[in-house]
Coordinates of C-alpha atoms in Angstrom, one line a residue:
Chain A
M7 CA -35.9 3.7 -11.5
K8 CA -35.6 1.3 -14.4
N9 CA -32.4 2.8 -15.5
L10 CA -30.8 2.4 -12.1
L11 CA -31.9 -1.4 -11.7
R12 CA -30.4 -1.9 -15.3
Y13 CA -27.0 -0.2 -14.0
I14 CA -27.0 -2.2 -10.8
I15 CA -27.5 -5.6 -12.8
A16 CA -24.9 -4.8 -15.4
R17 CA -22.2 -3.6 -12.9
T18 CA -23.0 -6.9 -10.9
L19 CA -22.2 -8.8 -14.0
L20 CA -19.2 -7.1 -14.5
T21 CA -17.8 -8.2 -11.1
I22 CA -18.0 -11.8 -12.3
P23 CA -14.9 -11.5 -14.9
M24 CA -13.0 -9.7 -12.4
L25 CA -13.5 -12.1 -9.6
F26 CA -12.9 -15.1 -11.8
I27 CA -9.4 -13.4 -12.9
L28 CA -8.5 -12.8 -9.2
L29 CA -9.4 -16.2 -8.3
T30 CA -7.1 -17.5 -11.1
I31 CA -4.3 -15.6 -10.0
V32 CA -4.5 -16.7 -6.3
F33 CA -4.6 -20.5 -7.8
A34 CA -1.7 -19.8 -10.0
V35 CA 0.4 -17.9 -7.4
I36 CA -0.3 -20.8 -4.7
R37 CA -0.1 -23.9 -6.9
I38 CA 2.1 -23.1 -10.2
M39 CA 4.8 -21.5 -8.0
P40 CA 8.1 -23.5 -7.6
G41 CA 8.0 -25.4 -4.0
D42 CA 5.9 -28.3 -3.0
P43 CA 3.4 -27.6 -0.3
V44 CA 3.4 -31.1 1.1
S45 CA 7.1 -31.6 1.5
A46 CA 7.5 -28.2 2.8
M47 CA 4.8 -29.0 5.5
L48 CA 6.2 -32.6 6.4
G49 CA 10.0 -31.3 6.3
G50 CA 12.5 -32.4 3.7
H51 CA 12.7 -36.0 5.3
A52 CA 9.4 -37.3 5.0
P53 CA 9.3 -40.7 3.3
E54 CA 8.3 -40.9 -0.3
K55 CA 5.0 -42.8 0.6
V56 CA 3.9 -40.3 3.3
I57 CA 4.1 -37.6 1.1
E58 CA 2.2 -39.6 -1.7
Q59 CA -0.5 -40.3 0.7
K60 CA -0.7 -36.7 2.1
K61 CA -0.9 -35.4 -1.5
E62 CA -3.6 -37.7 -2.4
E63 CA -5.6 -36.8 0.7
L64 CA -5.3 -33.0 -0.4
G65 CA -6.0 -33.8 -4.3
L66 CA -2.7 -32.4 -5.1
N67 CA -1.7 -35.3 -7.1
K68 CA -4.4 -34.8 -9.8
P69 CA -3.6 -32.6 -12.8
L70 CA -3.4 -28.9 -12.4
I71 CA -6.4 -28.4 -14.7
V72 CA -8.6 -30.7 -12.6
Q73 CA -7.6 -29.0 -9.2
Y74 CA -8.1 -25.5 -10.6
G75 CA -11.7 -26.8 -11.6
N76 CA -12.2 -28.4 -8.0
Y77 CA -11.1 -25.1 -6.6
L78 CA -13.4 -22.9 -8.5
W79 CA -16.3 -25.4 -7.7
Q80 CA -15.3 -25.0 -4.1
V81 CA -15.0 -21.5 -4.0
A82 CA -18.4 -21.1 -5.7
H83 CA -20.0 -23.1 -2.8
L84 CA -18.4 -20.8 -0.3
D85 CA -16.1 -23.9 0.8
L86 CA -12.5 -23.3 1.1
G87 CA -11.2 -26.4 2.0
T88 CA -9.6 -27.6 5.3
S89 CA -6.5 -26.7 6.9
M90 CA -3.6 -28.7 6.3
I91 CA -2.0 -28.2 9.9
F92 CA -5.1 -28.3 11.8
K93 CA -8.3 -30.2 11.5
Q94 CA -10.5 -27.2 10.9
K95 CA -12.3 -26.0 8.2
V96 CA -10.7 -22.7 6.6
T97 CA -14.1 -20.9 6.4
S98 CA -14.3 -21.2 10.1
A99 CA -10.9 -19.9 10.8
I100 CA -11.8 -17.0 8.7
T101 CA -15.1 -16.3 10.2
D102 CA -13.4 -16.3 13.8
K103 CA -11.0 -13.5 12.6
L104 CA -12.9 -11.4 10.0
P105 CA -14.8 -9.7 12.5
A106 CA -11.7 -8.2 14.1
T107 CA -10.6 -6.9 11.0
I108 CA -13.9 -5.2 10.0
E109 CA -14.0 -3.6 13.4
L110 CA -10.4 -2.3 12.7
T111 CA -10.8 -1.0 9.3
I112 CA -14.3 0.6 10.1
F113 CA -12.8 2.7 12.8
G114 CA -9.6 3.4 10.6
M115 CA -11.7 4.7 7.8
L116 CA -13.3 6.9 10.2
V117 CA -10.1 8.6 11.4
T118 CA -9.2 9.0 8.0
L119 CA -12.3 10.8 7.0
L120 CA -12.3 13.0 10.1
V121 CA -8.8 13.9 9.7
G122 CA -8.5 13.9 5.9
V123 CA -11.8 15.4 4.9
P124 CA -11.6 18.6 7.1
L125 CA -8.1 19.2 6.6
G126 CA -8.4 18.9 2.9
A127 CA -11.2 21.3 2.7
Y128 CA -9.6 23.6 5.0
A129 CA -6.3 23.6 2.7
A130 CA -8.7 24.3 -0.4
D131 CA -10.5 27.1 1.3
N132 CA -7.0 28.7 2.1
R133 CA -5.3 27.8 -1.1
R134 CA -1.7 29.0 -1.5
S135 CA -1.4 30.1 2.0
G136 CA 1.1 28.9 4.6
K137 CA -1.8 26.8 6.2
D138 CA -2.4 25.1 2.7
Y139 CA 1.3 24.3 2.2
L140 CA 1.5 23.1 5.8
I141 CA -1.6 20.7 5.5
R142 CA -0.3 19.3 2.0
L143 CA 3.2 18.7 3.5
F144 CA 1.6 16.8 6.4
G145 CA -0.4 14.9 3.7
I146 CA 2.9 14.0 2.1
V147 CA 4.8 13.2 4.8
I148 CA 2.1 11.0 6.7
Y149 CA 1.9 9.1 3.3
C150 CA 5.5 8.2 3.3
I151 CA 5.4 7.0 6.9
P152 CA 5.1 3.0 6.9
V153 CA 1.8 2.1 8.8
Y154 CA 3.7 -0.4 10.8
W155 CA 6.3 1.7 11.9
L156 CA 4.0 4.5 12.8
G157 CA 2.3 1.8 15.1
L158 CA 5.6 0.9 16.6
M159 CA 6.0 4.6 17.7
F160 CA 2.6 5.1 18.9
Q161 CA 3.1 2.0 21.0
M162 CA 6.4 3.2 22.3
I163 CA 5.1 6.9 23.2
F164 CA 1.5 6.3 24.3
G165 CA 1.7 2.7 25.2
V166 CA 5.2 2.4 26.9
W167 CA 6.2 5.8 27.8
L168 CA 2.9 7.6 28.8
D169 CA 0.9 4.2 29.5
W170 CA -2.3 5.7 28.3
F171 CA -3.5 2.8 25.9
P172 CA -2.9 -0.8 25.6
V173 CA -0.5 -1.9 23.0
A174 CA -1.7 -5.5 22.0
G175 CA -4.9 -7.5 21.4
R176 CA -8.4 -6.6 21.4
T177 CA -9.0 -7.0 25.1
G178 CA -7.4 -6.8 28.4
A179 CA -6.7 -9.6 30.8
R180 CA -9.7 -8.7 32.9
V181 CA -12.3 -8.9 30.3
F182 CA -13.5 -12.2 29.3
V183 CA -14.6 -12.6 25.8
S184 CA -16.5 -15.7 26.1
T185 CA -19.1 -13.9 28.4
F186 CA -20.1 -11.7 25.4
E187 CA -19.0 -12.9 22.1
Q188 CA -21.7 -13.3 19.8
T189 CA -21.3 -11.6 16.5
G190 CA -17.3 -11.1 16.8
L191 CA -17.6 -7.5 16.5
Y192 CA -16.8 -6.5 20.1
I193 CA -18.3 -3.3 20.4
I194 CA -21.7 -4.5 19.4
D195 CA -21.3 -7.8 21.6
T196 CA -20.7 -5.6 24.7
L197 CA -23.3 -3.3 24.0
L198 CA -25.7 -6.2 23.4
I199 CA -25.4 -7.3 27.0
N200 CA -24.9 -3.5 28.4
D201 CA -21.4 -4.5 30.0
W202 CA -20.0 -1.2 29.9
A203 CA -16.8 -2.0 31.5
A204 CA -16.1 -4.4 28.7
L205 CA -16.9 -1.8 26.1
W206 CA -14.7 0.6 27.5
D207 CA -11.7 -2.0 27.6
V208 CA -12.6 -2.8 23.8
L209 CA -12.5 0.9 22.8
M210 CA -9.3 1.7 24.5
H211 CA -7.6 -1.4 22.8
L212 CA -9.0 0.1 19.4
V213 CA -7.5 3.7 19.8
L214 CA -3.9 3.0 19.0
P215 CA -4.5 0.5 16.2
S216 CA -7.2 2.8 14.2
L217 CA -5.5 5.8 14.7
T218 CA -2.4 4.4 13.2
L219 CA -4.3 3.0 10.1
G220 CA -6.4 5.9 9.9
L221 CA -3.7 8.5 10.1
V222 CA -1.6 7.0 7.3
L223 CA -4.4 6.8 5.0
S224 CA -5.6 10.2 6.0
G225 CA -2.7 11.8 3.6
I226 CA -4.6 10.6 0.4
F227 CA -7.9 11.9 1.6
I228 CA -6.4 15.3 2.1
R229 CA -5.1 15.5 -1.4
L230 CA -8.6 14.3 -2.7
T231 CA -10.5 16.5 -0.9
R232 CA -8.3 19.6 -1.6
A233 CA -8.3 18.8 -5.2
N234 CA -12.1 18.4 -5.3
M235 CA -12.8 21.2 -3.2
L236 CA -10.7 23.6 -5.5
D237 CA -13.1 22.7 -8.5
V238 CA -16.2 23.1 -6.5
L239 CA -15.1 26.5 -4.9
K240 CA -14.6 27.9 -8.5
S241 CA -18.1 26.9 -9.7
D242 CA -20.9 29.6 -10.0
Y243 CA -23.2 28.5 -7.0
I244 CA -20.4 29.1 -4.7
L245 CA -19.9 32.7 -6.1
A246 CA -23.8 33.1 -6.2
A247 CA -24.2 32.0 -2.6
E248 CA -21.4 34.3 -1.6
A249 CA -23.0 37.2 -3.5
R250 CA -26.2 36.6 -2.0
G251 CA -24.6 37.1 1.4
I252 CA -24.4 33.6 3.0
R253 CA -21.8 33.4 5.4
H254 CA -18.3 32.0 4.3
F255 CA -18.3 29.1 6.5
P256 CA -21.7 27.3 5.7
V257 CA -21.0 28.3 1.9
V258 CA -17.4 26.5 2.0
Y259 CA -18.0 23.7 4.5
K260 CA -21.7 22.8 4.0
H261 CA -22.6 23.6 0.2
G262 CA -19.2 23.2 -0.9
L263 CA -18.3 20.2 0.9
L264 CA -21.5 18.2 0.1
N265 CA -20.9 18.7 -3.5
A266 CA -17.3 17.5 -3.3
F267 CA -18.2 14.4 -1.6
V268 CA -19.5 12.5 -4.6
P269 CA -15.9 12.1 -6.0
I270 CA -14.5 11.6 -2.6
L271 CA -17.0 8.7 -2.3
T272 CA -15.7 7.1 -5.4
M273 CA -12.2 7.3 -4.6
M274 CA -13.1 5.6 -1.4
G275 CA -13.9 2.5 -3.1
L276 CA -10.4 2.6 -4.7
Q277 CA -8.9 3.0 -1.1
V278 CA -10.5 -0.3 -0.1
S279 CA -7.3 -2.2 -1.3
L280 CA -5.0 0.2 0.6
L281 CA -7.2 -0.2 3.8
M282 CA -6.7 -3.9 3.5
A283 CA -2.9 -3.8 3.0
G284 CA -2.7 -1.3 5.8
A285 CA -4.9 -3.5 8.0
V286 CA -2.7 -6.5 7.5
L287 CA 0.3 -4.4 8.6
T288 CA -1.4 -2.8 11.4
E289 CA -2.5 -6.0 12.8
S290 CA 1.1 -7.6 12.7
T291 CA 2.2 -4.5 14.7
F292 CA -0.7 -4.6 17.3
S293 CA -1.2 -8.4 17.5
W294 CA -4.6 -7.8 16.3
P295 CA -6.4 -11.2 15.8
G296 CA -7.6 -10.5 12.4
M297 CA -7.2 -11.7 9.0
G298 CA -3.7 -10.2 8.3
R299 CA -2.2 -12.0 11.6
L300 CA -4.2 -15.3 10.2
L301 CA -2.5 -14.9 7.0
L302 CA 0.9 -14.4 8.4
E303 CA 0.6 -17.2 10.8
R304 CA -0.3 -19.8 8.2
I305 CA 2.4 -18.5 5.9
Y306 CA 5.1 -19.5 8.4
L307 CA 3.5 -22.9 9.1
R308 CA 3.0 -23.4 5.3
D309 CA -0.7 -24.1 5.5
Y310 CA -1.6 -23.5 1.9
P311 CA -5.2 -24.1 2.0
T312 CA -5.8 -21.4 4.6
I313 CA -3.4 -19.1 2.8
Q314 CA -5.2 -19.4 -0.2
G315 CA -8.7 -19.0 1.4
V316 CA -7.7 -15.9 3.4
I317 CA -6.5 -14.2 -0.1
V318 CA -9.7 -15.4 -1.9
I319 CA -11.7 -13.7 1.0
F320 CA -9.5 -10.5 0.4
A321 CA -10.4 -10.6 -3.4
L322 CA -14.2 -11.1 -2.7
I323 CA -14.0 -8.0 -0.4
V324 CA -12.2 -5.9 -2.8
A325 CA -14.6 -6.8 -5.6
F326 CA -17.9 -6.7 -3.5
M327 CA -16.7 -3.0 -1.8
S328 CA -16.2 -1.6 -5.5
L329 CA -19.4 -2.9 -6.4
I330 CA -21.2 -1.5 -3.5
V331 CA -19.4 1.9 -4.0
D332 CA -20.5 2.3 -7.5
I333 CA -24.1 1.5 -6.8
I334 CA -24.1 4.1 -4.1
Y335 CA -22.4 6.5 -6.4
A336 CA -25.4 5.8 -9.1
L337 CA -28.0 6.3 -6.4
I338 CA -26.3 9.8 -5.5
D339 CA -25.6 11.0 -8.8
P340 CA -28.1 10.0 -11.6
R341 CA -25.8 11.2 -14.4
V342 CA -23.9 7.8 -13.8
R343 CA -26.9 5.6 -14.8
Y344 CA -26.9 6.5 -18.4
Chain B
M28 CA 36.8 35.6 -14.7
K29 CA 34.0 34.2 -16.7
H30 CA 35.2 30.7 -16.1
S31 CA 36.0 30.9 -12.6
P32 CA 34.5 28.4 -9.8
T33 CA 32.8 30.9 -7.9
A34 CA 31.1 32.5 -11.2
A35 CA 30.2 29.1 -12.2
M36 CA 28.5 28.4 -8.7
G37 CA 26.8 31.8 -8.9
R38 CA 25.3 30.9 -12.1
V39 CA 24.1 27.4 -10.8
I40 CA 22.6 29.2 -7.8
G41 CA 21.1 31.9 -9.9
G42 CA 19.8 29.2 -12.1
F43 CA 18.2 27.3 -9.0
T44 CA 16.5 30.3 -7.7
G45 CA 15.4 31.3 -11.2
M46 CA 13.6 28.3 -11.5
G47 CA 12.3 28.6 -8.0
R48 CA 10.8 31.8 -9.0
K49 CA 9.3 30.3 -11.9
Y50 CA 7.7 27.0 -10.2
G51 CA 7.4 28.2 -6.8
A52 CA 7.3 25.7 -4.1
E53 CA 7.1 22.8 -6.4
W54 CA 10.7 23.5 -7.5
W55 CA 12.0 23.4 -3.9
I56 CA 10.0 20.2 -3.3
L57 CA 11.8 18.6 -6.2
I58 CA 15.3 19.8 -4.8
M59 CA 14.4 18.7 -1.5
G60 CA 13.8 15.2 -2.8
A61 CA 16.6 14.9 -4.9
L62 CA 19.2 16.1 -2.0
I63 CA 17.6 13.4 0.1
I64 CA 17.9 10.7 -2.5
G65 CA 21.2 11.7 -3.4
G66 CA 22.5 11.8 0.2
I67 CA 21.3 8.3 0.9
I68 CA 22.4 6.8 -2.4
L69 CA 25.9 8.4 -1.6
M70 CA 25.7 6.6 1.8
A71 CA 24.8 3.4 0.4
L72 CA 27.7 3.8 -2.2
L73 CA 30.1 4.7 0.4
A74 CA 28.8 2.3 2.9
P75 CA 32.5 0.3 3.6
L76 CA 34.2 3.6 3.8
I77 CA 32.1 5.6 6.3
A78 CA 30.5 2.6 8.3
P79 CA 32.5 2.8 11.7
Y80 CA 32.0 -1.3 12.3
D81 CA 31.1 -4.3 10.1
P82 CA 27.3 -4.6 10.1
H83 CA 27.7 -8.3 10.9
D84 CA 30.2 -7.7 13.5
Q85 CA 28.7 -9.6 16.6
E86 CA 31.3 -8.0 19.0
A87 CA 31.0 -4.3 18.0
G88 CA 30.0 -3.2 21.6
P89 CA 28.1 -4.2 24.5
Q90 CA 24.8 -5.5 24.2
L91 CA 21.5 -3.1 23.8
Q92 CA 23.9 -0.2 24.5
P93 CA 21.8 3.2 24.0
P94 CA 23.0 5.8 21.6
G95 CA 26.2 7.4 22.9
R96 CA 29.7 8.4 22.0
E97 CA 31.1 4.8 21.1
H98 CA 28.0 4.0 19.0
L99 CA 26.2 6.9 17.7
L100 CA 22.8 5.1 17.3
G101 CA 23.6 2.4 20.1
T102 CA 23.8 -1.4 19.6
D103 CA 21.5 -4.1 19.3
N104 CA 20.8 -7.4 21.2
L105 CA 23.4 -9.2 19.0
Q106 CA 26.2 -6.6 20.2
R107 CA 26.1 -5.2 16.5
D108 CA 26.5 -1.2 15.8
V109 CA 23.0 0.1 14.7
L110 CA 24.5 3.0 12.8
S111 CA 26.6 0.5 10.5
R112 CA 23.6 -1.5 9.9
I113 CA 21.5 1.6 9.0
I114 CA 24.2 2.5 6.5
F115 CA 24.6 -1.1 4.8
G116 CA 20.8 -1.5 5.0
A117 CA 20.5 1.3 2.5
R118 CA 22.2 -0.7 -0.1
T119 CA 19.5 -3.5 0.1
I120 CA 16.3 -1.4 0.0
L121 CA 17.7 1.0 -2.8
W122 CA 18.8 -1.9 -5.1
V123 CA 15.5 -3.9 -4.6
A124 CA 13.1 -0.8 -5.1
I125 CA 14.9 0.6 -8.0
L126 CA 15.6 -2.6 -9.7
A127 CA 11.7 -3.9 -9.0
A128 CA 10.5 -0.3 -10.5
I129 CA 12.7 -1.1 -13.7
I130 CA 11.5 -4.4 -14.2
S131 CA 8.0 -3.3 -13.6
S132 CA 8.3 -0.4 -16.0
V133 CA 9.9 -2.3 -18.6
V134 CA 7.3 -4.9 -18.6
G135 CA 4.4 -2.6 -18.1
I136 CA 5.4 -0.4 -20.9
T137 CA 6.0 -2.9 -23.4
L138 CA 2.8 -4.7 -22.8
G139 CA 0.8 -1.4 -22.5
M140 CA 2.0 -0.3 -25.8
F141 CA 1.5 -3.7 -27.6
S142 CA -1.8 -4.0 -26.2
G143 CA -2.9 -0.4 -26.8
Y144 CA -1.6 -0.4 -30.4
S145 CA -2.8 -3.9 -31.6
G146 CA -6.3 -3.6 -29.8
G147 CA -8.8 -6.4 -30.2
A148 CA -9.3 -9.3 -28.0
F149 CA -5.9 -9.4 -27.0
D150 CA -6.2 -5.9 -25.8
K151 CA -9.3 -6.6 -24.2
T152 CA -8.2 -9.7 -22.3
L153 CA -4.9 -8.2 -21.2
S154 CA -6.7 -5.1 -20.0
L155 CA -9.2 -7.0 -17.9
I156 CA -6.6 -8.9 -16.3
M157 CA -4.4 -5.7 -15.4
D158 CA -7.5 -4.0 -14.2
S159 CA -8.3 -6.8 -11.8
V160 CA -4.7 -7.0 -10.4
Y161 CA -4.9 -3.3 -10.0
A162 CA -7.7 -3.4 -7.8
F163 CA -6.3 -6.3 -5.7
P164 CA -4.4 -4.8 -2.7
G165 CA -0.7 -4.7 -3.8
L166 CA 0.8 -5.8 -0.3
I167 CA -1.1 -9.0 -0.2
L168 CA -0.3 -9.9 -3.7
A169 CA 3.2 -9.4 -2.9
I170 CA 3.0 -11.1 0.4
A171 CA 1.8 -14.3 -1.4
F172 CA 4.7 -14.1 -4.1
A173 CA 7.2 -13.6 -1.3
A174 CA 5.9 -16.4 0.5
M175 CA 6.0 -18.7 -2.3
L176 CA 9.6 -18.0 -3.2
E177 CA 12.7 -19.1 -1.8
P178 CA 14.0 -16.0 0.4
G179 CA 16.6 -13.9 -1.6
I180 CA 17.2 -10.6 -3.2
M181 CA 15.8 -11.7 -6.6
S182 CA 12.5 -13.1 -5.0
I183 CA 11.9 -10.1 -3.2
T184 CA 12.3 -7.7 -6.2
I185 CA 10.0 -10.0 -8.3
A186 CA 7.3 -9.8 -5.6
V187 CA 7.7 -6.1 -5.5
A188 CA 7.7 -5.7 -9.2
V189 CA 4.7 -7.8 -10.0
I190 CA 2.2 -5.4 -8.3
Y191 CA 3.4 -2.2 -10.2
I192 CA 3.1 -3.9 -13.6
P193 CA -0.7 -2.6 -14.1
T194 CA 0.2 0.8 -13.1
Y195 CA 2.5 1.3 -15.8
F196 CA 0.3 -0.8 -18.4
R197 CA -2.7 1.3 -17.7
L198 CA -0.9 4.8 -18.1
V199 CA 1.1 3.7 -21.1
R200 CA -1.9 1.6 -22.9
G201 CA -4.2 4.8 -22.5
Q202 CA -1.8 7.1 -24.2
T203 CA -0.9 4.7 -26.9
L204 CA -4.7 4.6 -28.0
T205 CA -4.5 8.3 -28.3
I206 CA -1.3 8.5 -30.3
K207 CA -2.1 5.6 -32.4
E208 CA -4.7 8.1 -33.9
E209 CA -2.1 10.9 -34.6
L210 CA -1.6 11.9 -38.0
Y211 CA 2.2 11.2 -38.1
V212 CA 1.5 7.6 -37.2
E213 CA -1.2 7.3 -39.9
S214 CA 1.3 8.5 -42.3
A215 CA 4.0 6.2 -41.1
Q216 CA 1.5 3.2 -41.5
A217 CA 0.5 4.6 -44.9
I218 CA 4.3 4.4 -46.2
G219 CA 4.4 1.0 -45.1
A220 CA 6.5 1.5 -42.0
P221 CA 6.5 -2.0 -39.9
N222 CA 4.6 -1.8 -36.8
L223 CA 7.7 -2.5 -34.7
V224 CA 9.2 0.6 -35.9
I225 CA 6.2 2.7 -35.4
L226 CA 6.1 1.5 -31.9
G227 CA 9.8 2.2 -31.3
K228 CA 10.1 5.5 -33.2
Y229 CA 6.8 7.2 -32.9
I230 CA 5.0 5.8 -30.0
F231 CA 7.8 5.1 -27.5
P232 CA 9.1 8.6 -27.3
N233 CA 5.7 10.0 -26.5
V234 CA 4.7 7.8 -23.8
I235 CA 8.2 7.7 -22.0
A236 CA 7.9 11.3 -20.4
T237 CA 4.9 10.9 -18.3
T238 CA 6.4 7.3 -17.1
A239 CA 9.2 9.2 -15.8
V240 CA 7.1 10.8 -13.0
V241 CA 5.3 7.5 -12.4
F242 CA 8.6 5.7 -12.1
T243 CA 9.9 8.2 -9.3
M244 CA 6.7 7.7 -7.3
N245 CA 6.8 4.0 -7.9
V246 CA 10.3 3.7 -6.5
G247 CA 8.8 5.7 -3.5
D248 CA 6.0 3.3 -2.9
A249 CA 8.5 0.0 -3.6
I250 CA 10.5 1.1 -0.8
M251 CA 7.7 0.9 1.8
I252 CA 6.5 -2.4 0.1
E253 CA 9.9 -3.9 0.4
A254 CA 10.4 -2.8 4.0
A255 CA 6.9 -4.1 4.9
L256 CA 7.8 -7.6 3.5
T257 CA 11.0 -8.0 5.3
Y258 CA 9.3 -6.3 8.5
L259 CA 6.9 -9.5 8.3
G260 CA 9.9 -11.8 7.9
L261 CA 9.2 -12.4 4.2
G262 CA 11.4 -12.2 1.2
L263 CA 15.2 -12.1 2.8
P264 CA 17.2 -14.4 4.6
P265 CA 18.4 -13.1 7.8
S266 CA 22.0 -12.7 6.7
I267 CA 21.4 -9.7 4.6
V268 CA 21.3 -6.5 6.4
D269 CA 18.0 -4.9 5.9
W270 CA 15.9 -2.0 7.7
G271 CA 12.6 -3.8 7.6
M272 CA 14.2 -6.8 9.2
D273 CA 16.1 -4.7 11.7
L274 CA 12.6 -3.1 12.6
A275 CA 11.2 -6.4 13.3
M276 CA 13.8 -7.5 15.6
G277 CA 13.9 -4.1 17.4
K278 CA 10.0 -4.7 18.0
K279 CA 10.8 -7.5 20.5
Y280 CA 12.5 -4.8 22.6
L281 CA 10.1 -2.0 22.6
P282 CA 8.2 -3.1 25.9
S283 CA 11.6 -2.8 27.8
G284 CA 12.3 0.7 26.3
Q285 CA 15.0 0.1 23.7
W286 CA 13.5 2.7 21.5
W287 CA 16.8 3.3 19.3
L288 CA 16.3 -0.3 17.8
I289 CA 13.0 0.8 16.2
T290 CA 13.3 4.5 15.9
F291 CA 16.3 4.7 13.4
P292 CA 15.1 2.2 10.8
G293 CA 11.7 3.6 10.6
V294 CA 13.1 7.0 10.2
M295 CA 15.3 6.0 7.4
I296 CA 12.6 4.1 5.6
S297 CA 10.3 7.1 5.8
T298 CA 12.9 9.6 4.8
L299 CA 13.8 7.7 1.7
A300 CA 10.4 7.1 0.6
L301 CA 9.7 10.7 1.3
G302 CA 12.5 11.8 -0.8
F303 CA 11.1 9.9 -3.8
T304 CA 7.6 11.2 -3.3
M305 CA 8.8 14.7 -3.1
L306 CA 10.9 14.2 -6.3
G307 CA 7.8 12.7 -8.2
E308 CA 5.4 15.5 -6.9
G309 CA 7.9 18.2 -8.0
L310 CA 8.6 16.5 -11.6
A311 CA 4.7 16.0 -12.0
E312 CA 4.1 19.6 -11.2
I313 CA 6.7 21.0 -13.4
L314 CA 6.6 18.6 -16.3
N315 CA 2.8 18.2 -16.4
P316 CA 0.7 20.3 -13.9
R317 CA -2.5 18.5 -15.0
L318 CA -1.1 14.9 -14.3
L319 CA -1.9 15.2 -10.6
E320 CA -5.2 17.0 -10.2
R321 CA -4.7 20.0 -7.7

C-alpha cells in the first residue's frame, strides 16, 4: 500500500513539468506567432488610439514575459480570462460546452471498445485465417477513413436517405433543454427528471456521432487487442487450461482476454489525444455543440482568449487522463509500483 | 532471347510472385499500396493533360449536375467540373503531405541524433518537451498553428509538419542511445574522430532505415490532417483546389441529396491515406517484423 501511494504521488508530480511545457507551447503559439489579435479583431481600419486602448484593456501592451507570468498565474487559479468578443468569462463558455464533448467521447469510446476488442480477440483466435486477414484489413481501412467524412456518409445514408437518425445537434425541436438541463450531460439530466421521451431523443441524436467517432478509432484497438491476445494465447496457462479440458471459448474470451486487457488499458491512455482530435472533427460534422465547435467558432471570430482557454483545457484533459490511466494500471498490476 | 521484353517481364513477374511466396500477404499489401500511390501521383503529374476541364472554370456545365456522360463525377454549385477538381486537388494534398513529412523528418532526425548523442541536461529538456508535444492531440496543435498563420501552402505545411517532429525525435533518439555504445563508435571516438563525423558516418546510416517506415506512415497520417484542416476551413485560401475544402463545400448540399459532392473527395482522401498506410505496413513487416507488434 505504501508503495502504491508513493507511486501515485511521484506520478502526479511528474505531470507538473508536462503541464508547464504544454501551457508554454500554447502561449507561444497564440502570442508569439505573427499577426496582431487586436487589429485582426477590430479590422484593419481601426484608429491607432482604439487599438492601443483595447490592447491595454487586454494586457497585450505589456512585455511578453509579464504576459506569460500573468497567464500562468491565471491558469493556476483556473481563470482563463474574458472573451474578446462577448462579455463572457472563458471558463463559463467552456463549462457550457464541455459536457457535450464528454458525452460524445464516452459513447465514442464505448463503440470503439465494443467493436475493437471482440474483433481483435477473434482475429487472434483465428490467426492467419481468412477471417483474421479480413478483420485486419477492416482495421487498416477504417483507420484511413477520415472521421469527418465517415460522419458525412452516415448522415447521407442513415439521415437523408433512410431517415433513421437525426443528423445534427444534441436534441430535436420538440425537446426543451431548459426543462431538464442541470449537469449538461443530457442522458443523466433526462434520467433525473424521468423524462423518457427526452431521453430517447437525446440517445437518438447520439447514435450517429458516437458510431462515427468510435468506428474510426476501433481500427487501432483491433490491432492492439490482436497483438496482445497473440502473446497471451502463447502462454503456458492458456495451454494448461486447454489441457485440463476447459472449453475453448471461455479459455480464449474469458481468461485470455482478461489478461490481455491490462496493456490495452494503458494504450487507452495514449488514445485519449486521438479521441479528442476525433471529437473536434465529429462535432464539426454533426453540429455538436461541444469544445471542438467552440474552438472553431472562436477561431473564425479571432477571439484569442477563448481559443487559448479551450486549448489549455484540452491540455489539462490529456495530462489528467494519462495520470488516471497510469494510476489504474498501478492498481491492477502491482509490478508497476516498483 | 534472353533480353527480350517478354522475358524481362516474365522475370519481373516471377520476382514479384517469388517475393510474394517468401513474405506472404505483407508483400501484396506493399504492392497494393505502391500501386495506389503511384496511380495518384501519376494523376497529379499529368493533371493538365487528363483533366477534362479547368478546375476553376465556372462555366464547365450546368449547376449541381449529377454524374453523367458530360461530367463523369458531376458538377458543383459553382458550375465547376468535379472530376477536374479531384484530379488537380491531388497536387495540393500530395505536395503538402510529402513536404510536411520531409520537414518534420529532417528536423526530428537531426534533433534526435544530437540529443541522444550529447546527453545531459540538453537531452533531458528536449526529451521532456518532445514527450509533452507527443502526448498532445496533434490535430488540435495543427489547428492552433493554422489559425495563427496567414492561409497558404507553406503555412499549412508547417502546421502539419510541427506535430510529427516528436515522432521522429523519439525514435531516433532511442536508437542513437543504443548505437552510441557500440564498439565501432567507441573506436572512432578513440582515434579522435570529430563528433560531427561520428554522427554523420556511423550513427546516421544506422537510424535512417527504420525512419523510412515511419516516414511512409507519416505521409498517410499527414494526408488526413491536411484534409481535416482544410475541411475545417483553415490553412488554405479558397483559390487553391483542395479535396478537404471541396468536401466542406459539398457538405452544404448534403440535406438536398447532392451526394456526389461529398462522396468523391472523401473516397480520394481515404484511398490515398490507405495507399501510404499499406505501403508502410508492408515495409515494416518486410524490413523489420518486430517494429509493429503483431
